[in-house]
Coordinates of N, CA and C in Angstrom, one line a residue:
Q5 N 4.9 -20.7 246.6 CA 5.3 -21.3 245.4 C 4.2 -21.6 244.3
V6 N 4.3 -21.0 243.4 CA 3.0 -21.2 242.4 C 3.2 -22.5 241.7
Q7 N 2.0 -23.1 241.6 CA 2.0 -24.5 240.8 C 0.8 -24.7 240.2
L8 N 0.8 -25.0 238.7 CA -0.1 -25.1 238.1 C 0.0 -26.8 237.4
V9 N -0.8 -27.6 237.9 CA -0.7 -29.1 237.6 C -1.8 -29.6 236.5
E10 N -1.5 -29.8 235.4 CA -2.3 -30.2 234.6 C -2.3 -31.9 234.4
S11 N -3.5 -32.3 234.1 CA -3.9 -33.8 234.1 C -5.3 -34.1 233.1
G12 N -5.3 -35.2 232.7 CA -6.4 -35.6 231.9 C -5.9 -35.9 230.4
G13 N -4.8 -35.6 229.6 CA -4.6 -35.9 228.3 C -4.5 -37.3 228.3
G14 N -4.2 -37.5 227.0 CA -4.2 -39.0 226.3 C -4.5 -39.1 224.7
S15 N -4.9 -40.3 224.5 CA -4.9 -40.6 223.1 C -6.3 -40.7 222.9
V16 N -6.8 -40.3 221.8 CA -8.4 -40.6 221.4 C -8.6 -40.7 219.9
Q17 N -9.6 -41.1 219.4 CA -9.7 -41.1 218.0 C -10.5 -39.7 217.6
A18 N -10.4 -39.4 216.4 CA -11.2 -38.3 215.9 C -12.8 -38.3 216.3
G19 N -13.2 -37.4 216.7 CA -14.6 -37.2 217.0 C -14.9 -37.4 218.6
G20 N -13.8 -37.9 219.0 CA -13.8 -38.3 220.5 C -13.7 -37.0 221.6
S21 N -13.7 -37.3 222.9 CA -13.6 -36.4 224.1 C -12.8 -36.4 225.0
L22 N -12.1 -35.6 225.2 CA -11.2 -35.4 226.3 C -11.6 -34.5 227.5
R23 N -11.1 -34.8 228.8 CA -11.5 -33.4 229.6 C -10.3 -33.4 230.2
L24 N -9.7 -32.0 230.6 CA -8.4 -31.6 231.0 C -8.6 -30.9 232.3
S25 N -7.9 -31.0 233.4 CA -8.0 -30.3 234.6 C -6.8 -29.5 234.9
C26 N -6.6 -28.7 235.5 CA -5.5 -27.8 236.0 C -5.8 -27.4 237.5
A27 N -4.9 -28.1 238.4 CA -5.2 -27.6 239.5 C -4.0 -26.7 240.2
A28 N -4.4 -25.5 240.7 CA -3.6 -24.4 240.9 C -3.6 -24.0 242.4
S29 N -2.4 -23.6 242.7 CA -2.0 -23.3 244.1 C -0.9 -22.3 244.3
G30 N -0.9 -21.5 245.3 CA 0.0 -20.4 245.5 C -0.3 -19.1 245.0
I31 N -1.5 -19.1 244.4 CA -2.0 -17.6 243.8 C -3.3 -17.5 244.2
T32 N -3.6 -16.4 244.2 CA -5.2 -15.9 244.7 C -6.0 -16.0 243.4
Y33 N -6.4 -17.5 243.4 CA -7.1 -18.0 242.1 C -8.1 -17.1 241.3
S34 N -8.9 -16.3 242.2 CA -10.0 -16.0 241.5 C -9.7 -14.8 241.0
M35 N -8.6 -14.2 241.2 CA -8.4 -13.0 240.7 C -7.8 -13.1 239.2
Y36 N -7.3 -14.2 239.0 CA -6.4 -14.5 237.8 C -7.3 -14.6 236.7
A37 N -6.8 -14.2 235.3 CA -7.4 -14.9 234.1 C -6.7 -16.2 234.1
M38 N -7.5 -17.4 233.6 CA -7.1 -18.7 233.4 C -7.3 -19.0 232.0
A39 N -6.3 -19.6 231.4 CA -6.5 -19.9 230.2 C -5.8 -21.5 229.6
W40 N -6.3 -21.7 228.5 CA -5.6 -23.1 228.1 C -4.8 -22.8 226.9
F41 N -3.6 -23.0 226.5 CA -3.0 -22.9 225.5 C -2.5 -24.2 224.9
R42 N -1.9 -24.5 223.5 CA -1.5 -25.8 223.2 C -0.4 -25.5 222.0
Q43 N 0.5 -26.4 222.0 CA 1.7 -26.4 221.1 C 2.1 -27.6 220.4
A44 N 1.8 -27.5 219.3 CA 2.2 -28.8 218.4 C 3.7 -28.6 218.1
P45 N 4.3 -29.8 217.5 CA 5.7 -29.6 217.1 C 5.8 -28.8 216.1
G46 N 6.9 -27.9 216.2 CA 7.2 -27.1 215.0 C 6.3 -25.9 214.9
K47 N 5.2 -25.7 215.7 CA 4.3 -24.6 215.6 C 4.5 -23.7 216.8
E48 N 3.8 -22.5 217.0 CA 3.7 -21.5 217.8 C 2.8 -22.1 218.9
R49 N 3.1 -21.4 220.3 CA 2.1 -21.6 221.1 C 0.6 -21.0 220.9
E50 N -0.6 -21.7 220.8 CA -1.7 -21.2 220.4 C -2.8 -21.3 221.6
G51 N -3.5 -19.9 222.0 CA -4.3 -20.0 222.8 C -5.7 -20.6 222.4
V52 N -6.2 -21.5 223.3 CA -7.5 -22.2 222.8 C -8.7 -21.6 223.7
A53 N -8.9 -21.2 224.8 CA -9.8 -20.9 225.8 C -9.3 -20.0 226.8
R54 N -9.8 -18.7 227.2 CA -9.7 -18.2 228.6 C -11.1 -17.9 229.2
I55 N -10.9 -17.7 230.6 CA -12.0 -17.6 231.6 C -11.8 -16.6 232.6
V56 N -12.4 -15.6 232.6 CA -12.4 -14.8 233.7 C -13.7 -14.5 234.4
V57 N -13.6 -14.4 235.8 CA -14.5 -14.1 236.7 C -14.9 -12.8 236.8
G58 N -15.8 -12.0 236.5 CA -16.3 -10.7 236.7 C -16.9 -10.5 238.1
S59 N -17.4 -9.4 238.4 CA -18.1 -9.1 239.6 C -19.4 -10.2 239.8
S60 N -20.3 -10.4 238.7 CA -21.4 -10.6 238.7 C -21.7 -11.9 237.4
T61 N -20.5 -12.2 236.8 CA -20.7 -12.9 235.7 C -19.2 -13.7 235.1
T62 N -19.2 -14.5 234.6 CA -18.0 -15.1 234.1 C -17.8 -15.0 232.5
Y63 N -16.6 -14.6 232.2 CA -16.6 -14.2 230.7 C -15.6 -15.5 230.0
T64 N -15.9 -15.9 229.1 CA -15.1 -16.8 228.2 C -15.0 -16.3 226.9
Y65 N -13.7 -17.0 226.3 CA -13.3 -16.5 224.9 C -12.8 -17.6 224.4
Y66 N -13.0 -17.8 223.0 CA -12.6 -19.2 222.1 C -12.3 -18.6 220.9
P67 N -11.0 -18.7 220.3 CA -10.6 -18.6 219.0 C -11.6 -19.4 218.0
D68 N -11.8 -19.2 216.8 CA -12.7 -19.9 215.8 C -12.4 -21.5 215.6
S69 N -10.9 -21.7 215.9 CA -10.6 -23.2 215.7 C -11.3 -24.0 216.6
V70 N -11.7 -23.6 217.9 CA -12.3 -24.3 218.7 C -13.7 -24.0 219.3
E71 N -14.1 -22.8 218.7 CA -15.3 -22.3 219.2 C -16.5 -23.7 219.0
G72 N -17.3 -23.7 220.0 CA -18.4 -24.7 219.6 C -18.1 -26.2 219.9
R73 N -16.7 -26.5 220.2 CA -16.2 -27.7 220.4 C -15.5 -27.8 221.9
F74 N -15.0 -26.8 222.2 CA -14.3 -26.9 223.6 C -14.9 -26.0 224.5
T75 N -14.8 -26.3 225.7 CA -15.5 -25.5 226.6 C -14.8 -25.5 227.9
I76 N -14.3 -24.2 228.6 CA -13.6 -24.0 229.5 C -14.6 -23.6 230.7
S77 N -14.1 -23.9 231.9 CA -14.6 -23.8 233.1 C -13.8 -23.9 234.3
R78 N -14.3 -23.0 235.2 CA -13.2 -22.9 236.4 C -14.2 -23.4 237.8
D79 N -13.5 -24.0 238.6 CA -14.1 -24.0 240.3 C -13.3 -23.3 241.1
N80 N -13.7 -22.1 241.5 CA -12.9 -21.3 242.2 C -12.8 -21.8 243.7
A81 N -13.6 -22.5 244.1 CA -13.6 -23.1 245.5 C -12.7 -24.3 245.4
K82 N -12.2 -24.8 244.4 CA -11.2 -25.9 244.3 C -10.1 -25.5 243.7
N83 N -9.8 -24.5 243.4 CA -8.6 -23.6 242.5 C -8.5 -24.8 241.4
T84 N -9.4 -24.9 240.5 CA -9.2 -25.9 239.6 C -9.9 -25.3 238.1
L85 N -9.3 -25.6 237.2 CA -9.4 -25.1 236.0 C -9.8 -26.3 235.1
Y86 N -10.7 -26.5 234.1 CA -11.1 -27.5 233.3 C -11.1 -26.9 231.6
L87 N -11.2 -28.3 230.9 CA -11.1 -27.7 229.5 C -11.8 -29.1 229.1
Q88 N -13.0 -29.1 228.5 CA -13.9 -30.2 228.0 C -13.7 -30.1 226.6
M89 N -13.1 -31.1 226.0 CA -12.8 -30.9 224.4 C -13.7 -32.0 223.7
N90 N -14.6 -31.5 223.0 CA -15.4 -32.6 222.3 C -15.3 -32.6 220.6
S91 N -15.9 -33.4 220.1 CA -15.5 -33.5 218.3 C -14.1 -33.3 218.2
L92 N -13.1 -33.9 218.8 CA -11.7 -33.6 218.6 C -11.3 -34.1 217.0
K93 N -10.3 -33.3 216.6 CA -9.8 -33.6 215.3 C -8.2 -33.8 215.5
P94 N -7.9 -34.4 214.5 CA -6.1 -34.7 214.4 C -5.5 -33.5 214.5
E95 N -5.9 -32.2 213.9 CA -5.0 -31.1 214.3 C -5.2 -30.6 215.4
D96 N -6.0 -31.2 216.6 CA -5.9 -30.8 217.8 C -4.8 -31.3 218.7
T97 N -4.2 -31.9 218.0 CA -2.9 -32.9 218.6 C -1.8 -31.8 219.2
A98 N -1.7 -32.1 220.3 CA -0.5 -30.9 220.8 C -0.4 -31.2 222.4
M99 N 0.5 -30.5 222.9 CA 0.9 -30.4 224.3 C -0.2 -29.2 224.7
Y100 N -0.9 -29.7 225.8 CA -1.8 -28.7 226.3 C -1.4 -28.0 227.7
Y101 N -1.4 -26.6 227.8 CA -0.8 -26.1 229.0 C -2.0 -25.3 229.4
C102 N -2.1 -25.1 230.9 CA -2.9 -24.1 231.4 C -2.1 -22.8 232.2
A103 N -2.6 -21.8 232.1 CA -1.8 -20.8 232.3 C -2.7 -19.6 233.1
A104 N -2.0 -19.0 233.9 CA -2.7 -18.1 234.8 C -2.0 -16.6 234.6
G105 N -2.9 -15.7 234.5 CA -2.2 -14.2 234.1 C -3.0 -13.3 235.0
Y106 N -2.5 -12.2 235.5 CA -2.7 -11.0 236.3 C -1.8 -9.8 236.0
P107 N -2.3 -8.7 235.7 CA -3.7 -8.5 235.5 C -4.7 -8.9 234.2
V108 N -5.9 -8.8 234.0 CA -6.5 -9.5 233.1 C -6.3 -8.4 232.0
K109 N -6.0 -9.0 231.0 CA -5.9 -7.9 229.7 C -6.5 -8.5 228.4
W110 N -6.5 -7.6 227.4 CA -7.2 -7.8 226.1 C -6.1 -7.2 225.0
P111 N -6.0 -8.1 223.8 CA -6.7 -9.4 223.5 C -6.2 -10.4 224.7
P112 N -7.2 -11.5 224.7 CA -7.1 -12.7 225.6 C -6.1 -13.5 225.8
L113 N -5.7 -13.9 224.6 CA -4.9 -15.0 224.6 C -3.3 -14.8 224.1
R114 N -2.8 -14.0 224.7 CA -1.3 -13.5 224.2 C -0.5 -14.3 225.4
P115 N 0.3 -15.2 225.0 CA 1.0 -16.0 225.9 C 1.9 -15.1 226.9
N116 N 2.4 -14.0 226.5 CA 3.3 -13.1 227.1 C 2.5 -12.4 228.3
D117 N 1.2 -12.3 228.1 CA 0.6 -11.9 229.2 C 0.2 -12.8 230.6
Y118 N 0.7 -14.0 230.5 CA 0.4 -15.0 231.6 C 1.5 -15.1 232.2
N119 N 1.4 -15.1 233.5 CA 2.5 -15.2 234.4 C 3.1 -16.6 234.7
Y120 N 2.1 -17.3 234.9 CA 2.5 -18.9 235.4 C 2.0 -19.8 234.4
W121 N 2.8 -21.0 234.3 CA 2.4 -21.8 233.2 C 2.5 -23.3 234.0
G122 N 1.8 -24.4 233.6 CA 1.7 -25.7 234.1 C 2.9 -26.2 233.0
Q123 N 2.9 -27.6 233.3 CA 4.0 -28.4 232.6 C 3.5 -29.0 231.4
G124 N 2.3 -29.2 231.3 CA 1.5 -29.7 230.1 C 1.2 -30.9 230.3
T125 N 0.0 -31.3 229.1 CA -0.3 -32.5 229.4 C -0.5 -33.0 227.5
Q126 N -0.3 -34.0 227.3 CA -0.2 -34.3 225.8 C -1.7 -35.0 225.3
V127 N -2.3 -34.3 224.3 CA -3.3 -34.8 223.8 C -3.2 -35.3 222.2
T128 N -3.3 -36.4 222.2 CA -3.1 -37.0 220.8 C -4.6 -37.6 220.0
V129 N -4.8 -37.2 219.1 CA -6.0 -37.2 218.3 C -5.8 -38.0 216.9
S130 N -6.0 -39.4 216.9 CA -5.8 -40.2 215.6 C -7.0 -40.2 214.7
S131 N -6.5 -40.4 213.3 CA -7.7 -40.3 212.4 C -8.3 -41.7 212.1

């Protein structure tokens, strides 16, 4: 049984930081593209970061909306995904989900390309 369990959400003021974690089980973790998505009320689900492990390097991708503020990382030994979020803005407020996708596809952040999803963790940024 595949499980993705997020943690680390919370409430912060604008300019603050949060670190999200996602513990994965039931998949061959290193083979999967791992990503973070978010969804605010009344809005479509939006991808904010993806990470893929290649043969000799790790590839990351961020949309412009979070580039330079968010950092995705993964620990394959612990089957855990992270999202470090700095300089948070009120518009970052959303439910954040981790997702696992195989095979790895391009473009990198299409929700339909991800097979498994976590239950989400809420991030609220106040001004």
